[in-house]
PDB file of C-alpha atoms in Angstrom:
ATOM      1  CA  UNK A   9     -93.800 -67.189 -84.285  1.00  0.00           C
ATOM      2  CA  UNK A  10     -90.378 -65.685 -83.837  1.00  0.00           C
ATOM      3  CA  UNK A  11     -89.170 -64.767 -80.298  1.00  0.00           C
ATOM      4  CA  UNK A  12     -86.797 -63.097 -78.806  1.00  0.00           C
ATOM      5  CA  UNK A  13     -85.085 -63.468 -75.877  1.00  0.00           C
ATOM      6  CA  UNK A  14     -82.431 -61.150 -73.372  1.00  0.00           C
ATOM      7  CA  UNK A  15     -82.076 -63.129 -70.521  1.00  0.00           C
ATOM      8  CA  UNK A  16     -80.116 -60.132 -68.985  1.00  0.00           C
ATOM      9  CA  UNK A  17     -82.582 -57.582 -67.097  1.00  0.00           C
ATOM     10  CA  UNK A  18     -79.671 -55.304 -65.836  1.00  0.00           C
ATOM     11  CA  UNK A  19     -76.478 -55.055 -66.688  1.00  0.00           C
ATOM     12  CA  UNK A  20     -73.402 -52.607 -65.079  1.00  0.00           C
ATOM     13  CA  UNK A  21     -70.250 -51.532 -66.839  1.00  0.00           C
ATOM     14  CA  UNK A  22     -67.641 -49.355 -65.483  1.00  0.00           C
ATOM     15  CA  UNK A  23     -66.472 -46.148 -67.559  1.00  0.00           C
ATOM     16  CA  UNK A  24     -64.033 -46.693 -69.777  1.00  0.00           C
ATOM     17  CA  UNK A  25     -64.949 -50.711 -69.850  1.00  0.00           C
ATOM     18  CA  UNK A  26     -65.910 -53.291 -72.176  1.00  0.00           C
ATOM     19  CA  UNK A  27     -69.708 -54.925 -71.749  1.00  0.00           C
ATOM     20  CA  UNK A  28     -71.534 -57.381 -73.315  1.00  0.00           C
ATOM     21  CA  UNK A  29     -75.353 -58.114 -74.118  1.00  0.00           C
ATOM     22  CA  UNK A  30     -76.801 -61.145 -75.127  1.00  0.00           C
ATOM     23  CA  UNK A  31     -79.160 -61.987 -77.331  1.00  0.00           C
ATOM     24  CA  UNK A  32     -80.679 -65.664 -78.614  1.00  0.00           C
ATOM     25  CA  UNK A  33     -83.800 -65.789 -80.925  1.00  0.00           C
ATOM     26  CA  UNK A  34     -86.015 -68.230 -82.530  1.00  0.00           C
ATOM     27  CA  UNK A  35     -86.804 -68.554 -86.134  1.00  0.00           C
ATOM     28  CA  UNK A  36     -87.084 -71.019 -89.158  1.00  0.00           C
ATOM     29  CA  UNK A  37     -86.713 -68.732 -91.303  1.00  0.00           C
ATOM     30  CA  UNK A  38     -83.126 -68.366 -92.899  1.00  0.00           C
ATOM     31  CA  UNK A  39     -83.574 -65.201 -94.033  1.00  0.00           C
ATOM     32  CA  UNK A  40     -84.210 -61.936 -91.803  1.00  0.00           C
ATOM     33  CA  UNK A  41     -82.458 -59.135 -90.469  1.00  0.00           C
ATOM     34  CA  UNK A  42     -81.190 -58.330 -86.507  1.00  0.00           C
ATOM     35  CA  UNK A  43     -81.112 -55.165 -84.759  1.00  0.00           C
ATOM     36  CA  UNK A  44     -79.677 -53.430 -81.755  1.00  0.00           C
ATOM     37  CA  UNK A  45     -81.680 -50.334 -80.503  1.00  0.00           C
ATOM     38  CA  UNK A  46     -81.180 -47.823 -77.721  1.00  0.00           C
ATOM     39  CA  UNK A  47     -84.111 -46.024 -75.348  1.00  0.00           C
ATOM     40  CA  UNK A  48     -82.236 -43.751 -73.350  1.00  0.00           C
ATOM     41  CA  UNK A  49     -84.576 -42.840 -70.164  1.00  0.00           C
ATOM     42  CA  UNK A  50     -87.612 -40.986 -71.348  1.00  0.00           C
ATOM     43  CA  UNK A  51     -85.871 -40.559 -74.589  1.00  0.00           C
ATOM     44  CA  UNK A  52     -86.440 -41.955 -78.096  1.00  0.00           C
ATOM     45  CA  UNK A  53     -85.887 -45.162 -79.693  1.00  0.00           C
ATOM     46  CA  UNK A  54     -82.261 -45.241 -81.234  1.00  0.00           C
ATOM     47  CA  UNK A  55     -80.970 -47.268 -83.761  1.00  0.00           C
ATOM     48  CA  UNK A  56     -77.313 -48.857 -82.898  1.00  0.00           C
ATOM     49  CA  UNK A  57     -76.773 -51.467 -85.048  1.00  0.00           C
ATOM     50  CA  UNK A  58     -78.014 -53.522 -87.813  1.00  0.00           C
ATOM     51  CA  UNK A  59     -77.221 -57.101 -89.301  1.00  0.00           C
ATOM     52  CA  UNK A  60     -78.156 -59.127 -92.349  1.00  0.00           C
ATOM     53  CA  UNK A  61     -78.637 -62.542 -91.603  1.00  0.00           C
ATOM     54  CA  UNK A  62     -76.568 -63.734 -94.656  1.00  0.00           C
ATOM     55  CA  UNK A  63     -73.810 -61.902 -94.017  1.00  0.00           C
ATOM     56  CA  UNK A  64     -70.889 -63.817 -92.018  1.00  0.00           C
ATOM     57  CA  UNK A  65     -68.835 -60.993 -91.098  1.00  0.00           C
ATOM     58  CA  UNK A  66     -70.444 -59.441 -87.822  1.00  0.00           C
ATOM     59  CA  UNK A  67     -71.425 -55.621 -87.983  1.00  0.00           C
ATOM     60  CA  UNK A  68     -69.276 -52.335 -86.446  1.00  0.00           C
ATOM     61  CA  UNK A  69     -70.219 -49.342 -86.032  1.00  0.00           C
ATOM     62  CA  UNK A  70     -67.713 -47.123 -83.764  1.00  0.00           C
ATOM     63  CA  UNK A  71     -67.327 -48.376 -80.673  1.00  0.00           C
ATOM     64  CA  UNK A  72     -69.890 -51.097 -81.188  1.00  0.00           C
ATOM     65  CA  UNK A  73     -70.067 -54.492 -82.644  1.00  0.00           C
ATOM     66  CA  UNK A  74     -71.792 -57.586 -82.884  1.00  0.00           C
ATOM     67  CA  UNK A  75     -70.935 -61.129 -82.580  1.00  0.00           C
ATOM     68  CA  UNK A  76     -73.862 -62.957 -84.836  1.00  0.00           C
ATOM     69  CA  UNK A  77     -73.795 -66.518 -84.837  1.00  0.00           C
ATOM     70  CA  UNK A  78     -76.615 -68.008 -86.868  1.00  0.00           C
ATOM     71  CA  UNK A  79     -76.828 -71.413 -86.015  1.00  0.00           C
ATOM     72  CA  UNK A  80     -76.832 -70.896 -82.259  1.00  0.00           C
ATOM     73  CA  UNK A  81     -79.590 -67.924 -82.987  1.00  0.00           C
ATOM     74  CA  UNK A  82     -77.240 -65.674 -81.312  1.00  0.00           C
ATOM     75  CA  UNK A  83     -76.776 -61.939 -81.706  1.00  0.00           C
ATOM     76  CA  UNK A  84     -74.834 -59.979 -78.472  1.00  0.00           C
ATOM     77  CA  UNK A  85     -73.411 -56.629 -78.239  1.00  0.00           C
ATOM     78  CA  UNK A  86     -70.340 -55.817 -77.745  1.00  0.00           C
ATOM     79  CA  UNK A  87     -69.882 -51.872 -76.329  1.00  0.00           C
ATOM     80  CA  UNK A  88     -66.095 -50.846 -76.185  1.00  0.00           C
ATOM     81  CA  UNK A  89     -64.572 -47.504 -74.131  1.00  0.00           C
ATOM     82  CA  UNK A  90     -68.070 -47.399 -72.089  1.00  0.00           C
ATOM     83  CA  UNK A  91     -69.204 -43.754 -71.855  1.00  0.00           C
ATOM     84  CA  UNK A  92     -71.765 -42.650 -69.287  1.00  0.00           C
ATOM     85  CA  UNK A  93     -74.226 -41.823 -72.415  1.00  0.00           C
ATOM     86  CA  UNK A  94     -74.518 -45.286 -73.317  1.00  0.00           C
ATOM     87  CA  UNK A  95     -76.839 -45.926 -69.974  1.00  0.00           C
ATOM     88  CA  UNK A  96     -79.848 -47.107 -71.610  1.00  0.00           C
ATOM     89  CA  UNK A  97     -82.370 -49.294 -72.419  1.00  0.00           C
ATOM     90  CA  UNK A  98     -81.180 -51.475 -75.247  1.00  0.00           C
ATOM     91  CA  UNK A  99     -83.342 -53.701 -76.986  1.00  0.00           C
ATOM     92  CA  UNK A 100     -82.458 -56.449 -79.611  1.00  0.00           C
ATOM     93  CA  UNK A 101     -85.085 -56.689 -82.578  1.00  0.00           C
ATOM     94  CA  UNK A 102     -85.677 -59.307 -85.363  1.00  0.00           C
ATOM     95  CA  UNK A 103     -86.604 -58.267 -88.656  1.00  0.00           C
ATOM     96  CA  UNK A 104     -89.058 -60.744 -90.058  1.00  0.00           C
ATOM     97  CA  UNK A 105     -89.618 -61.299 -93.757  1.00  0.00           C
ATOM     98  CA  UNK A 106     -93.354 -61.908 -94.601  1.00  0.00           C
ATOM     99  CA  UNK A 107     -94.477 -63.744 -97.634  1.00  0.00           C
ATOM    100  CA  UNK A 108     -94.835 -62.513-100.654  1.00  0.00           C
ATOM    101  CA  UNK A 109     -94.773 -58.912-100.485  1.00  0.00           C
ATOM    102  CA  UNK A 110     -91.350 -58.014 -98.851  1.00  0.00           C
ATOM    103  CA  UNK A 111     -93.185 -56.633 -95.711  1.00  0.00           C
ATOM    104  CA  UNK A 112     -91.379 -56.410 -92.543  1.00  0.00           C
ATOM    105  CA  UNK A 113     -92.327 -55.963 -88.689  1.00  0.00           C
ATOM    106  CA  UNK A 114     -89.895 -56.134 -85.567  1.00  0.00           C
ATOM    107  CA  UNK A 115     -90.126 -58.388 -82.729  1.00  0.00           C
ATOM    108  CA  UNK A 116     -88.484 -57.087 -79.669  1.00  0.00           C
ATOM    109  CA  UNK A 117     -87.087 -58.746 -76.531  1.00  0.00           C
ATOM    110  CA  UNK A 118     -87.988 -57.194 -73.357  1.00  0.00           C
ATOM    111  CA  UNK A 119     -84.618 -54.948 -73.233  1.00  0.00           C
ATOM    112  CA  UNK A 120     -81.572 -54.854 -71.081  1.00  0.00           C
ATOM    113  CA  UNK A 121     -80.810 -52.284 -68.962  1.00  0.00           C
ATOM    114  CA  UNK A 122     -77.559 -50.527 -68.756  1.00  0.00           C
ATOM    115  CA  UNK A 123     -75.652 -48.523 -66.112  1.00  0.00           C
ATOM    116  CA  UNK A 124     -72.719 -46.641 -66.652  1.00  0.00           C
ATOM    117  CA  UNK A 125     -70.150 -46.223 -63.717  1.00  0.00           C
ATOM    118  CA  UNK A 126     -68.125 -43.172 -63.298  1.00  0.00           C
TER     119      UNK A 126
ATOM    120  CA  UNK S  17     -84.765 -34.419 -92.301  1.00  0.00           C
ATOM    121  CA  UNK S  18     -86.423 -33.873 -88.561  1.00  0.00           C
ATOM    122  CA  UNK S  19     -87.253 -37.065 -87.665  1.00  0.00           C
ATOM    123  CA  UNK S  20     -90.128 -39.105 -86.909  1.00  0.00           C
ATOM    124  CA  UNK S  21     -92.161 -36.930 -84.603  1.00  0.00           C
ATOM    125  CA  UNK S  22     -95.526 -37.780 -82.533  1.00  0.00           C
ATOM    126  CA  UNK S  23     -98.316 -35.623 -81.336  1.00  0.00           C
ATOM    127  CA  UNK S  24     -99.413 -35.017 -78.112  1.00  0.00           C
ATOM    128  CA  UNK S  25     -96.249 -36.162 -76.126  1.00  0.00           C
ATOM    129  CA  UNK S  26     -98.672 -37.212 -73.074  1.00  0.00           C
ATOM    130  CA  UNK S  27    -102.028 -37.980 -72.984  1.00  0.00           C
ATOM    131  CA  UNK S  28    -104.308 -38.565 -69.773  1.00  0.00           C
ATOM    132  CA  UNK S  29    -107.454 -39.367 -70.239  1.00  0.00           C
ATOM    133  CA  UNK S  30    -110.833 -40.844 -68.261  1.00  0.00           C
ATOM    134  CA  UNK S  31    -111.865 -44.718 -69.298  1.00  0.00           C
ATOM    135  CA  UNK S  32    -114.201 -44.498 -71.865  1.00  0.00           C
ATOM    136  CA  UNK S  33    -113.057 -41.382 -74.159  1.00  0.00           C
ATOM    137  CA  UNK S  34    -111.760 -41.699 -77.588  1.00  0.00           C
ATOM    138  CA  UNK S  35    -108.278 -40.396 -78.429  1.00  0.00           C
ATOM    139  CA  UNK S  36    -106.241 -39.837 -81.102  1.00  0.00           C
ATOM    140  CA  UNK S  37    -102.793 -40.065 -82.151  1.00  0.00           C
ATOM    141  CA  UNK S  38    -100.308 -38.420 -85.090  1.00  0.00           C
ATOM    142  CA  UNK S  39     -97.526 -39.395 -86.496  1.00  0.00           C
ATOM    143  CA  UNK S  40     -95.164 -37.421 -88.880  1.00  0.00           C
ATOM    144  CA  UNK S  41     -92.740 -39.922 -90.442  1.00  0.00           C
ATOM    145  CA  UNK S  42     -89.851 -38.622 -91.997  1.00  0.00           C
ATOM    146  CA  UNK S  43     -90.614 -37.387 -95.617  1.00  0.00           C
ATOM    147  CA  UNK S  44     -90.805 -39.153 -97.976  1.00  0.00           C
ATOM    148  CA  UNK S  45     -90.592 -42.429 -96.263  1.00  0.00           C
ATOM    149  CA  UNK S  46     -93.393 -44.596 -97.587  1.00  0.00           C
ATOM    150  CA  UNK S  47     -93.328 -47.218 -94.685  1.00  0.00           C
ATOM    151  CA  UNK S  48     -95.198 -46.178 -91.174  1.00  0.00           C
ATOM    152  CA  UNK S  49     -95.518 -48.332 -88.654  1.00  0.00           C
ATOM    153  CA  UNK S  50     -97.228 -48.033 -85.364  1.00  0.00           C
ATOM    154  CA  UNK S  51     -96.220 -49.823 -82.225  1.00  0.00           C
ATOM    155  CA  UNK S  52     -97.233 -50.214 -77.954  1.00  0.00           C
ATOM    156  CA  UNK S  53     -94.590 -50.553 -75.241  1.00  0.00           C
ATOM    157  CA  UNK S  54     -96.028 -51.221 -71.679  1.00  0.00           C
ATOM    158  CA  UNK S  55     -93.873 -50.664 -69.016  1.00  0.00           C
ATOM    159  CA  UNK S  56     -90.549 -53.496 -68.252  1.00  0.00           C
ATOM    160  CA  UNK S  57     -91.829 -54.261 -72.188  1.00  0.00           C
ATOM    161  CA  UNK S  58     -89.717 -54.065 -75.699  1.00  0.00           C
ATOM    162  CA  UNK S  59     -92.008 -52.784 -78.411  1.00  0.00           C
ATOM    163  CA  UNK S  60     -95.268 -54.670 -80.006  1.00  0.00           C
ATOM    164  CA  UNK S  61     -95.859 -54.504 -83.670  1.00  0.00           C
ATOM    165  CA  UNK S  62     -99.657 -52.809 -84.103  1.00  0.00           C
ATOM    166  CA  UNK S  63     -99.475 -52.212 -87.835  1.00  0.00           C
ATOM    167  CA  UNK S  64     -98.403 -50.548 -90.686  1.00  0.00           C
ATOM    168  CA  UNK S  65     -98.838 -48.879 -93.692  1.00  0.00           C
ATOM    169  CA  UNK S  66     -97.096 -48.529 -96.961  1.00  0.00           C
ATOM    170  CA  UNK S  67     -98.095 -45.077 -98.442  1.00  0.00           C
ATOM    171  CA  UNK S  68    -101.774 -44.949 -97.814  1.00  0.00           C
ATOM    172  CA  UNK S  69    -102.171 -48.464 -97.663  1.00  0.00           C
ATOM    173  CA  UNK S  70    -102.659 -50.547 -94.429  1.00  0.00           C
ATOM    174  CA  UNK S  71    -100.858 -53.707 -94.716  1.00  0.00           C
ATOM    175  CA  UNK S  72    -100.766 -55.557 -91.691  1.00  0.00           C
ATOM    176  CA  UNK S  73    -102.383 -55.846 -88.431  1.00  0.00           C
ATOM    177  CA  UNK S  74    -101.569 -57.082 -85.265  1.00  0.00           C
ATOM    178  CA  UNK S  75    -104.006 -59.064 -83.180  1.00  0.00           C
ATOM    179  CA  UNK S  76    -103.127 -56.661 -80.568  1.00  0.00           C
ATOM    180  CA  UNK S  77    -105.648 -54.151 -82.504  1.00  0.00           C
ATOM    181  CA  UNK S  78    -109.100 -54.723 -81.527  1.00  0.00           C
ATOM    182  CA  UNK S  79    -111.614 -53.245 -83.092  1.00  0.00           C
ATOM    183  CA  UNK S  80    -111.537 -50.394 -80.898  1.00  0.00           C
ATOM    184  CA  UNK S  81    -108.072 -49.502 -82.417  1.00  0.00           C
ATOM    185  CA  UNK S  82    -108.089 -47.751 -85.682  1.00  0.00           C
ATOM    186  CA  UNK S  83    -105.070 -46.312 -87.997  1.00  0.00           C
ATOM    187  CA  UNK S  84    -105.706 -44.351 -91.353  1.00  0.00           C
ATOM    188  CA  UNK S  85    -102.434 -42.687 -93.266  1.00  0.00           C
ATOM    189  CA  UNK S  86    -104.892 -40.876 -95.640  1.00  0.00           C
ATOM    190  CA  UNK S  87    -102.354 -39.112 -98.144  1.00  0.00           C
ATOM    191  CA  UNK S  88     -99.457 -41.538 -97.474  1.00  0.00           C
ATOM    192  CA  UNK S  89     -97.941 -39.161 -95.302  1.00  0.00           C
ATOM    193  CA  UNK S  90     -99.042 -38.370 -91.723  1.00  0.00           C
ATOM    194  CA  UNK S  91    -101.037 -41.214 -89.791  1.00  0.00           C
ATOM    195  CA  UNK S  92    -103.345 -41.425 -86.702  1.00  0.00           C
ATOM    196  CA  UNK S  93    -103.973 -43.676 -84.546  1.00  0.00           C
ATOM    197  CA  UNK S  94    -107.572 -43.905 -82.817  1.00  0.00           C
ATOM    198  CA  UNK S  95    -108.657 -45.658 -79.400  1.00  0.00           C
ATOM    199  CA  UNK S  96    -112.450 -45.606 -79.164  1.00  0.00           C
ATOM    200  CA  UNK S  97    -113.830 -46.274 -75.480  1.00  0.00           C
ATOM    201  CA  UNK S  98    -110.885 -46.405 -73.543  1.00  0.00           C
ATOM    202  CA  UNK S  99    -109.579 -49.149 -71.452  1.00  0.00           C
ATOM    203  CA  UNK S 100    -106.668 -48.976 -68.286  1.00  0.00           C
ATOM    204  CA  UNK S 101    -105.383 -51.345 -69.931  1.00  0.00           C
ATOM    205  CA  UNK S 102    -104.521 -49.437 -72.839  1.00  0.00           C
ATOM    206  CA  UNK S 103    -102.370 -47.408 -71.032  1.00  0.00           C
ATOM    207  CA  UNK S 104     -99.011 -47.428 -72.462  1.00  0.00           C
ATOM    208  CA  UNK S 105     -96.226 -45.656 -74.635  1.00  0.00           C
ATOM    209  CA  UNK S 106     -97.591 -45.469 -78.294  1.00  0.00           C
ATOM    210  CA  UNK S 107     -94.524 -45.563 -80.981  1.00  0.00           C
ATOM    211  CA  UNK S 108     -94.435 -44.637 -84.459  1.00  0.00           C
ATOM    212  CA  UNK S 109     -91.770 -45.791 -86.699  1.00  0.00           C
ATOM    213  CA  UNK S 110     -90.812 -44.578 -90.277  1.00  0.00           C
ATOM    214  CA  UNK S 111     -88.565 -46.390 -93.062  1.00  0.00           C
ATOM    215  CA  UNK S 112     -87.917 -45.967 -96.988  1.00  0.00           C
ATOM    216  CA  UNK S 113     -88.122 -49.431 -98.589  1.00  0.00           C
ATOM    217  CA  UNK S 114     -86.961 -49.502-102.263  1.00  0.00           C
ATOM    218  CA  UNK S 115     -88.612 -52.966-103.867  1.00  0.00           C
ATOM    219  CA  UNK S 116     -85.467 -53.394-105.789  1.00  0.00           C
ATOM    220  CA  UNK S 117     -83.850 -53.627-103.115  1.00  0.00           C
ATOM    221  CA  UNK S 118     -85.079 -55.556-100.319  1.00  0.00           C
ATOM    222  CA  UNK S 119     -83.694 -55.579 -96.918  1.00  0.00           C
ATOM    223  CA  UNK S 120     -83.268 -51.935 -96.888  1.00  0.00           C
ATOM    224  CA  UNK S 121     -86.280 -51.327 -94.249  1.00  0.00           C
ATOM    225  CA  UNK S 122     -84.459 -49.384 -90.986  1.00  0.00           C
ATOM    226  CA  UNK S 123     -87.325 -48.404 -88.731  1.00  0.00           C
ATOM    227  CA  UNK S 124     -86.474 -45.163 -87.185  1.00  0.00           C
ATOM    228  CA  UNK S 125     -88.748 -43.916 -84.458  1.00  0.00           C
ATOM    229  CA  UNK S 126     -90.110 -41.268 -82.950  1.00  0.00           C
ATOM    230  CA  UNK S 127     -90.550 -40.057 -79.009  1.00  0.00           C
ATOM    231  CA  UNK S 128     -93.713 -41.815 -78.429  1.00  0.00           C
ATOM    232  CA  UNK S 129     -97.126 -40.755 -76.995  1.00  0.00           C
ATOM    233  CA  UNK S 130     -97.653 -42.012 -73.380  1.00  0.00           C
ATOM    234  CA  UNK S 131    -101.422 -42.937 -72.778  1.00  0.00           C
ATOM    235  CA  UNK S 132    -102.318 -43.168 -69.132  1.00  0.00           C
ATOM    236  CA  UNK S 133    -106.536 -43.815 -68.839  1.00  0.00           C
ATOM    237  CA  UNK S 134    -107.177 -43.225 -65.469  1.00  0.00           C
TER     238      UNK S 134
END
């Protein structure tokens, strides 16, 4: 079964700063996709950022990027210009590919939680 | 395009009731998925539908747990006799998967339903 794992339960960033979150998961597959999601407090699930495991060149989007390395299972965030909205809950996903049918369901890792300092 | 949205926000109820659950997936997505989040917790898969039909499920479903998407569109979820320990945020997820082109399944979610059984 495919795991995932954030081995960072809390993580502070000043305004303005640059933070990382890791990410390391666990799969034999070689095919499969990787996601970054945001749960701002009592506040929906957000997508962030996506990645396609056969891709080499590591997603953007704005001020957010990823650094995907797929033999060490690694997939961090990198958040750039911190803004006090980005406090959240963020959650790294894998994407699995079931047989046959093309069917998909997300394992999540128990989050990362960050503050924002003004 | 609304979004994925989920009926009631909150639910209490006594151990032992039955509830229910809707989900309103963004139209014309044909992929709904339902998931639990417990508190400190990322997401766990439940199960999901494509159109009417229900694909997968988790062994987190007991028999207790039922889903229908009757018409493709909206779904419910149903816990029958309920436990404290199904206390927990209920998420619904929504995606458009073209077969052609696979990999194309972004789960976007919606606010949740928190459960709390006293």
């Amino acid at each position: 079964a495919q795991t995932v794992t954030q081995s960072q339960p809390e993580m502070s960033v000043q305004e303005a700063e640059t933070v990382t979150l890791s990410c390391t998961y666990d799969t034999s597959e070689s095919d499969y996709y990787l996601f970054w999601y945001k749960q701002p407090p009592s506040r929906q699930m957000i997508l962030v950022i996506r990645q396609e495991a056969y891709k080499q060149q590591n997603a953007t989007e704005n001020r957010f990027s990823v650094n995907f390395q797929k033999a060490a299972k690694s997939f961090s965030l990198k958040i750039s210009d911190s803004q006090l909205g980005d406090a959240a809950m963020y959650f790294c996903a894998y994407l699995r590919l079931l047989s046959g049918a093309g069917s998909y369901q997300l394992t999540f890792g128990k989050g990362t939680k960050l503050s924002v300092i003004p | 395009d609304t979004g994925v949205s989920q009926n009631p926000r909150h639910k209490i109820t006594k151990r032992g009731q039955n509830v229910t659950f809707r989900c309103d997936p963004i139209s014309e997505h044909n992929r709904l998925y339902w998931y639990r989040q417990t508190l400190g917790q990322g997401p766990e898969f439940l199960t999901y539908f494509q159109n009417e039909a229900q694909l997968e499920k988790s062994r987190l479903l007991s028999d207790r747990f039922s889903a229908e998407r009757p018409k493709g569109s909206f779904s419910t979820l149903e816990i029958q006799r309920t436990e404290q320990g199904d206390s927990a945020m209920y998420l619904c997820a929504s995606s458009l998967v073209l077969m052609l082109l696979p990999g194309t399944d972004t789960q976007y979610f919606g606010p949740g339903t928190r459960l709390t059984v006293l």
